XYZ file of C-alpha atoms in Angstrom:
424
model
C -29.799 3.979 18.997
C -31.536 1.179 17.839
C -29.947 -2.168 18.698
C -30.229 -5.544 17.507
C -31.408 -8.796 20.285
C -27.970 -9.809 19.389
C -26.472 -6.458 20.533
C -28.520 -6.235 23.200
C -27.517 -9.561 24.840
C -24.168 -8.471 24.505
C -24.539 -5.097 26.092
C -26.351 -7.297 29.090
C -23.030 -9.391 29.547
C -24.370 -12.889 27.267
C -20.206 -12.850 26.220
C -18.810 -11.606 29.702
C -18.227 -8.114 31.186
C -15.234 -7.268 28.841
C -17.022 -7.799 25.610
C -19.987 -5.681 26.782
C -17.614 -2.637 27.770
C -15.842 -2.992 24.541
C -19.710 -2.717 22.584
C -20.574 -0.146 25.287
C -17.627 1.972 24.086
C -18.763 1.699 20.519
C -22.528 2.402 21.594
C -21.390 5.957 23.236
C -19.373 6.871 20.660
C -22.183 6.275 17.736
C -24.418 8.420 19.960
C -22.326 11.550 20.013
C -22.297 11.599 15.928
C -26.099 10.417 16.053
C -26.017 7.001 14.606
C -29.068 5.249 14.482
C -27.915 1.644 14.665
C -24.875 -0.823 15.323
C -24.223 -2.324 11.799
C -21.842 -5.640 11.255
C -18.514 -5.019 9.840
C -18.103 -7.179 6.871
C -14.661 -6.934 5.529
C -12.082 -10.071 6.175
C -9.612 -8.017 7.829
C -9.325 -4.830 9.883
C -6.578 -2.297 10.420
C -5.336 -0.544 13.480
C -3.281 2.846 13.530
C -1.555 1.836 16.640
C 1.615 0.268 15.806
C 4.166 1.685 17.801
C 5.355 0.395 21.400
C 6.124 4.202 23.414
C 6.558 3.573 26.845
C 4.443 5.974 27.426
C 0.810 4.205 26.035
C 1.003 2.200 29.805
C -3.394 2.666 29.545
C -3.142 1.220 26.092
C -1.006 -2.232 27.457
C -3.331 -2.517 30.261
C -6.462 -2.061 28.025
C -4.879 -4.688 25.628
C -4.164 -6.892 28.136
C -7.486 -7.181 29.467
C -8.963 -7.681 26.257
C -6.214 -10.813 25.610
C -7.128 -12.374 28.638
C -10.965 -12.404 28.344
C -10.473 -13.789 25.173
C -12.237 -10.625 23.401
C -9.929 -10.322 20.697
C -10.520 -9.474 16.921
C -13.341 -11.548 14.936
C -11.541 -10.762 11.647
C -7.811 -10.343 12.413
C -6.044 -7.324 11.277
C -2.946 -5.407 9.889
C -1.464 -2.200 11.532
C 0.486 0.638 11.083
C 4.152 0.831 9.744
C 6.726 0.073 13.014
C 8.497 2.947 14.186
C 12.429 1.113 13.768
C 14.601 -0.338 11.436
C 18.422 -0.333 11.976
C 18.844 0.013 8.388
C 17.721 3.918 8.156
C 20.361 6.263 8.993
C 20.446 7.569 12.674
C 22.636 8.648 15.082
C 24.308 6.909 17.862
C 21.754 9.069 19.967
C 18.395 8.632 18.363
C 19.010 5.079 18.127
C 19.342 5.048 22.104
C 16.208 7.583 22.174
C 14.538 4.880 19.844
C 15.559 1.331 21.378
C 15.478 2.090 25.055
C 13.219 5.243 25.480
C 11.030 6.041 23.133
C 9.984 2.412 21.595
C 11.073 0.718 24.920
C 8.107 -1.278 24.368
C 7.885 -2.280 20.741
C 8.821 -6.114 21.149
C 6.181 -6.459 24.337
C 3.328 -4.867 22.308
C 3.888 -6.770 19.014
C 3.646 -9.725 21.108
C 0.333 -8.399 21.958
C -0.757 -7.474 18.465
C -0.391 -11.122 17.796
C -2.592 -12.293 20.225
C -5.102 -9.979 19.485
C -5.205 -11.488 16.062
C -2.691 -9.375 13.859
C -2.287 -10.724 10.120
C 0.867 -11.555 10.325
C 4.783 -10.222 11.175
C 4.524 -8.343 7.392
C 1.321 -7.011 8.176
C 2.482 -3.817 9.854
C 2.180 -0.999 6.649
C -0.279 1.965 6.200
C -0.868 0.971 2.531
C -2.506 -2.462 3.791
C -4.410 -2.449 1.184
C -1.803 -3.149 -1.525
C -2.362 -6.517 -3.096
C 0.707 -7.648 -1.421
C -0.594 -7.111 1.963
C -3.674 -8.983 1.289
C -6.052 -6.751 3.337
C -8.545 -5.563 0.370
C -12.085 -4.870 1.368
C -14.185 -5.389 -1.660
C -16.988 -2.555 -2.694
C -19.434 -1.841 0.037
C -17.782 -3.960 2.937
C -18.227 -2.259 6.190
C -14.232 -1.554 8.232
C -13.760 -0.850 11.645
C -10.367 0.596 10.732
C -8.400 3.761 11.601
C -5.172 5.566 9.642
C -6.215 8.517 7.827
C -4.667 7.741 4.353
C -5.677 4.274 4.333
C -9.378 5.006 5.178
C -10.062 7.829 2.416
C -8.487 5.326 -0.339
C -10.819 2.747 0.793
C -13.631 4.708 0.673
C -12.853 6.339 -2.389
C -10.482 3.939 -4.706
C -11.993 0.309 -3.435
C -15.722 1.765 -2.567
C -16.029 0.299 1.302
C -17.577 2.162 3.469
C -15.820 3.290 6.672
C -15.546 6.347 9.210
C -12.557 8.543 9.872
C -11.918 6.535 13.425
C -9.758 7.069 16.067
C -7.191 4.465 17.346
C -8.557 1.901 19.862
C -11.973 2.532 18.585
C -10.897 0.726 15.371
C -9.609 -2.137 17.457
C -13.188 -2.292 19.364
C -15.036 -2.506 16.151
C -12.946 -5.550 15.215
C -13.498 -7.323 18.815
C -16.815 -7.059 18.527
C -17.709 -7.253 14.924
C -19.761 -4.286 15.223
C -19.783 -0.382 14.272
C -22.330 2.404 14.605
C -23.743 3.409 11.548
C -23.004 7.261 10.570
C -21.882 9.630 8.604
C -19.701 8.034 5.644
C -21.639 4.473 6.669
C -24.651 5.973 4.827
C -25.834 6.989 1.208
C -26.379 10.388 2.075
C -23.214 11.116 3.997
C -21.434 10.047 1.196
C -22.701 12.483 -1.095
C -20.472 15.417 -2.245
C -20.193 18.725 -1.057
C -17.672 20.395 -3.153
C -17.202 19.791 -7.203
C -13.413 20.238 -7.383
C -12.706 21.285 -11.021
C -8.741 20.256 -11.774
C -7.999 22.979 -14.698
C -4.359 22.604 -14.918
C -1.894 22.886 -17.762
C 0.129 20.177 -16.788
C -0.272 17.125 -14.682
C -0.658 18.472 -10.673
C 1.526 16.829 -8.560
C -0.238 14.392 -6.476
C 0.580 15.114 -3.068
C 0.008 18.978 -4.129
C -3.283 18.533 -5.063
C -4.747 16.298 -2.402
C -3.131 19.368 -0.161
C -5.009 21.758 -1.537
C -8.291 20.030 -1.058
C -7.806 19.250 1.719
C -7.230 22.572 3.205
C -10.121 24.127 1.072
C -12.800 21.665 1.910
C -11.666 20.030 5.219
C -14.018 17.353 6.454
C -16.299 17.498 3.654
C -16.880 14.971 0.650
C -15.199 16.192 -2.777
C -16.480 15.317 -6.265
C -12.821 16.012 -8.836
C -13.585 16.698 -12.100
C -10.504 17.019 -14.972
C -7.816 14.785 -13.496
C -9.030 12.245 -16.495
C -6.720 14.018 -18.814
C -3.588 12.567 -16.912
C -5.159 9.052 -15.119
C -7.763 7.772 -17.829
C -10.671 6.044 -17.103
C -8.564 2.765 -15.585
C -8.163 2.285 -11.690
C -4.828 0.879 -13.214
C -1.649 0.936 -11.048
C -0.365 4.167 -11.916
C -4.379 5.938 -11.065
C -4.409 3.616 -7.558
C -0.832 5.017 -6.788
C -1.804 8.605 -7.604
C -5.078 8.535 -5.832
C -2.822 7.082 -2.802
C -1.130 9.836 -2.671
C -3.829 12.624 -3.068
C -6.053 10.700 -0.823
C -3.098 11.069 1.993
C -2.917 14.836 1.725
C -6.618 15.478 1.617
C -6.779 13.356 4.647
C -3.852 14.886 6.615
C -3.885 18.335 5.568
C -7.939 18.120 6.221
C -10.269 15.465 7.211
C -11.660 14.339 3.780
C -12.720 10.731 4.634
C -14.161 10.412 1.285
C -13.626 11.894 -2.170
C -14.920 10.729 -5.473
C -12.948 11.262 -9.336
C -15.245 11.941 -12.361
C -15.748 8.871 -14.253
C -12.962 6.885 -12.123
C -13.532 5.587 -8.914
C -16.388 3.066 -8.250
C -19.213 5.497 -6.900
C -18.405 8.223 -9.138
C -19.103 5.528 -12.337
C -21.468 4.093 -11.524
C -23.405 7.652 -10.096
C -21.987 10.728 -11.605
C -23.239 13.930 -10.990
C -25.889 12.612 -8.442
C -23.228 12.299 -6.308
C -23.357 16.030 -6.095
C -25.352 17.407 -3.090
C -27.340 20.520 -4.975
C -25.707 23.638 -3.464
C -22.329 21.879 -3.521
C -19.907 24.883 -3.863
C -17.210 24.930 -6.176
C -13.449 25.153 -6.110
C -11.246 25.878 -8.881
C -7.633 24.450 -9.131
C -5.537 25.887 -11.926
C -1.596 25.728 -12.033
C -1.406 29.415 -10.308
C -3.515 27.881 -7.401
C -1.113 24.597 -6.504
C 1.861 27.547 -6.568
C -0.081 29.790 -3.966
C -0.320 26.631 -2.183
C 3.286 25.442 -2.168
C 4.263 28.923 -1.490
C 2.326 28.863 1.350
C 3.945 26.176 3.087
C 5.984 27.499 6.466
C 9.738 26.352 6.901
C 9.994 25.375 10.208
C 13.803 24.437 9.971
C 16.193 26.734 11.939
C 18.399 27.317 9.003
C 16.068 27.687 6.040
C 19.415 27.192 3.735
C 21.124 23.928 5.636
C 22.130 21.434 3.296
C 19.645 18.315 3.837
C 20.624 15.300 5.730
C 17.545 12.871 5.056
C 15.037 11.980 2.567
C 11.966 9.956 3.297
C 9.680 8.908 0.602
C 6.835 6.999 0.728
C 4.512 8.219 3.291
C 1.822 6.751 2.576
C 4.220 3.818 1.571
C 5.095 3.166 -2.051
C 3.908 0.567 -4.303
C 5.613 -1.721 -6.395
C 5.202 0.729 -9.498
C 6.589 3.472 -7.677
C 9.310 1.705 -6.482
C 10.506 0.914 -10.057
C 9.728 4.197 -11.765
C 11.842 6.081 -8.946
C 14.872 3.247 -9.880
C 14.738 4.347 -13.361
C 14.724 8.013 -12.367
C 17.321 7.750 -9.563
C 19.719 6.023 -12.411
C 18.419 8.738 -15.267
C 19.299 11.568 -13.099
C 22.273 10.002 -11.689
C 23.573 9.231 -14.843
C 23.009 12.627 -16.276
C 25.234 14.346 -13.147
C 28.051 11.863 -13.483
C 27.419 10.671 -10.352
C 26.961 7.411 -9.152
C 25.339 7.774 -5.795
C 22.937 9.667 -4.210
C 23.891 13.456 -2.770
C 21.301 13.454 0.466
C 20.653 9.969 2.641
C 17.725 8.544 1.408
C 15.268 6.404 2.175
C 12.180 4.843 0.279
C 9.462 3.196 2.564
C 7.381 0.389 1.278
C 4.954 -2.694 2.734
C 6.960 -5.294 4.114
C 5.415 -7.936 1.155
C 6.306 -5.227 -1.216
C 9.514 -4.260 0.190
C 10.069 -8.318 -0.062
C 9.053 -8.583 -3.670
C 10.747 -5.170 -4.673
C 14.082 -6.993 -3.617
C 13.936 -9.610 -5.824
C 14.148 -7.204 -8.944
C 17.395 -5.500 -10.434
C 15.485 -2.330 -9.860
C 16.055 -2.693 -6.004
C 19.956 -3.509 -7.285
C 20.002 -0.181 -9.006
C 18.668 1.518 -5.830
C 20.953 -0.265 -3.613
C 23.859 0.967 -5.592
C 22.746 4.411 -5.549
C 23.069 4.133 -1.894
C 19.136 4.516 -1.323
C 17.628 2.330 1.672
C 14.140 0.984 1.101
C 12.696 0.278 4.249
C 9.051 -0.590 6.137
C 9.757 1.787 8.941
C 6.680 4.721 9.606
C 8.871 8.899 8.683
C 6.130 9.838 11.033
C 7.157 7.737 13.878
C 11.197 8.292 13.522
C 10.335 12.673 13.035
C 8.417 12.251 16.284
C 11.195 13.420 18.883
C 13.157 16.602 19.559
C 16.494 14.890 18.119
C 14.897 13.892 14.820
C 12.695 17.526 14.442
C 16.219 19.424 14.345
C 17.147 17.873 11.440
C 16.783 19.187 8.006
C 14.794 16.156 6.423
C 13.756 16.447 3.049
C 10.281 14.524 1.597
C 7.885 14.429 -0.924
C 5.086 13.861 1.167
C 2.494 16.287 2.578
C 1.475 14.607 5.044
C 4.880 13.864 6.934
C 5.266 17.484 5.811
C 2.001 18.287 7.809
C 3.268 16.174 11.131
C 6.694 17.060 11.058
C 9.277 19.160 10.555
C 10.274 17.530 7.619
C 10.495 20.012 4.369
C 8.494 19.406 1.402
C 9.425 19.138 -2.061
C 7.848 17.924 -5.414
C 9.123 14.961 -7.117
C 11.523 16.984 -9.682
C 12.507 18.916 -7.181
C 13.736 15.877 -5.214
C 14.724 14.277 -8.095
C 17.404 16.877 -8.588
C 18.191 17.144 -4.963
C 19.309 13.647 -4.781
C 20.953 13.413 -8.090
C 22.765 16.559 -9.040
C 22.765 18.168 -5.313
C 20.526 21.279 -6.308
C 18.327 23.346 -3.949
């Protein structure tokens, strides 16, 4: 790999033994994909995927530590991942022992270490940093060291940065050192599309659906979607970002698309088209018959496929403000439709901390409150993520907690009718 003086002086130990182990690390790791050079990262803000304090990351603590007291903490800042508790979502008198004083025994000790490190801020811990709330918005073409599946595909794709699919603590190296290798989704070619995705449906796919179905036909490769401009436009408007959110997490979670460009709608795909399109690219065709196949597909992993449902976590990724208020209206729609003037199944809507925050302020979150739904910044992924909380029969309409947990998926009428009239 072809370094820089700069980089060079650094690997040598010109900013201490710490620093050059932390560019070392990044050096290795470009080598195994074959990058050909360290490149600067130029966005104002990173993000890590490591949010949560498990007693069990001791190596991570240590590593952090270190870092914190050789001063070799991030050149940007950054935000992180959602935490992992909130005494506002429902839980037992055991998981919320399990939680506070086994699982997350930690959470307080390593926030304190987040800070130091140069976290954003006490709202900055959401996977949807990039909301405008949040305030973490690389601009077209920046360069992120950051990790989080979801939030890296809609950066590449929706907002046009360029960044790799990396793992946790690398993404905290790149933003100590201000350097990443340059590979893969880094470069023009390797963001070039393999597939041509052609959306042929009858009505508009569910989000969630589709980005599931991509992602488990073309895995890690790049995507070019033609035909979802019948239902989003030609606008990156709030209701396309939102969408593409969505789809982006399921490609990402139930594959490893990093990248995916929409016909005509996000920035590459404009201002390119077609050339996008590596010659060979093979094609995949996604009518309404195809999204059943791939719903029906879907295992339950519940022990009583028929138990009435005890939970319902949306918003993973979280919501945005325009979610939050379209779900209001439909929460009171349906409710008022059933008679009913809560909701049948515990529910909980997960959102940004700034959104969360702004959300309150509005009689939607009034309307919500009185339906008995909690909107919260905790991560689904992080409370599923014991034996206590896998037995349950926890209802979502997210893929990709439905891909890393045993929660059940369902589409958004489908929950929609759950909650409001009590049908399965």
């Amino acid at each position: 790999m072809k370094l820089t003086a700069e980089q060079e002086a650094m690997l040598a130990g010109e900013r201490g033994e710490t620093m050059a182990k932390v560019l070392e690390t990044l050096v290795r790791y470009g080598d195994l994909y074959g990058a050909d050079e360290m490149v600067s990262v130029t966005s104002k803000y990173n993000h890590l995927v490591t949010s949560f304090g498990l007693k069990a990351l001791g190596p991570v603590y240590e590593l952090m530590g270190k870092l914190i007291d050789e001063g070799a903490v991030s050149q940007t800042g950054f935000s992180v991942d959602p935490r992992p508790l909130d005494d506002n979502v429902p839980a037992s008198f055991l998981q919320k022992i399990i939680f506070k004083h086994f699982m997350y025994s930690k959470q307080d000790f390593y926030e304190g270490q987040l800070r130091e490190l140069g976290l954003m801020g006490d709202d900055a811990f959401t996977c949807t940093c990039y909301m405008d709330e949040v305030g973490n918005v690389p601009a077209a073409g920046d360069v992120l060291s950051w990790s989080e599946s979801s939030a890296v595909v809609y950066a590449n794709s929706v907002l046009g940065a360029r960044c790799n699919r990396n793992s946790g603590i690398i993404d905290l190296m790149g933003s100590v050192c201000g350097f990443v290798p340059r590979f893969g989704l880094l470069t023009d070619d390797g963001r070039r599309a393999d597939w041509v995705v052609e959306v042929r449906c009858e009505r508009r796919p569910e989000a969630q659906l589709l980005g599931s179905a991509i992602g488990m036909r073309v895995m890690a490769d790049v995507p070019y979607i033609t035909g979802l401009d019948a239902w989003l436009g030609d606008e990156l408007d709030g209701s396309a970002k939102a969408y593409l959110k969505d789809m982006g997490a399921a490609c990402a979670s139930n594959g490893a698309v990093g990248l995916y460009h929409v016909e005509g709608l996000t920035p590459e795909a404009r201002e390119q088209g077609r050339a996008l399109v590596r010659e060979g690219a093979r094609v995949y065709v996604i009518d309404d018959a195809e999204l059943e196949r791939v719903h029906a597909s879907y295992p339950v992993v519940w022990k009583n496929a028929d138990a009435k449902p005890k939970l319902c976590f949306m918003g993973c990724p979280h919501m945005s403000m325009e979610q939050l208020e379209q779900w209001s209206e439909r929460i009171a729609q349906g409710l008022a439709e059933a008679g009913r003037t809560r909701v049948s199944v515990p529910c909980v809507f997960t959102a940004a901390p700034a959104v969360a925050k702004r959300f309150a302020a509005t009689p939607a979150a009034r309307v919500l409150d009185a339906a008995g739904v909690v909107v919260s910044s905790i991560c689904p992924l992080m409370y599923m993520n014991n034996p206590l909380s896998a037995k349950m029969p926890v209802i979502t309409n997210s893929n990709k907690l439905r891909t890393y947990s045993s929660a059940r998926y369902y589409t958004d009428d489908e929950i929609l009718d759950i909650l409001t009239k009590g049908a399965r």
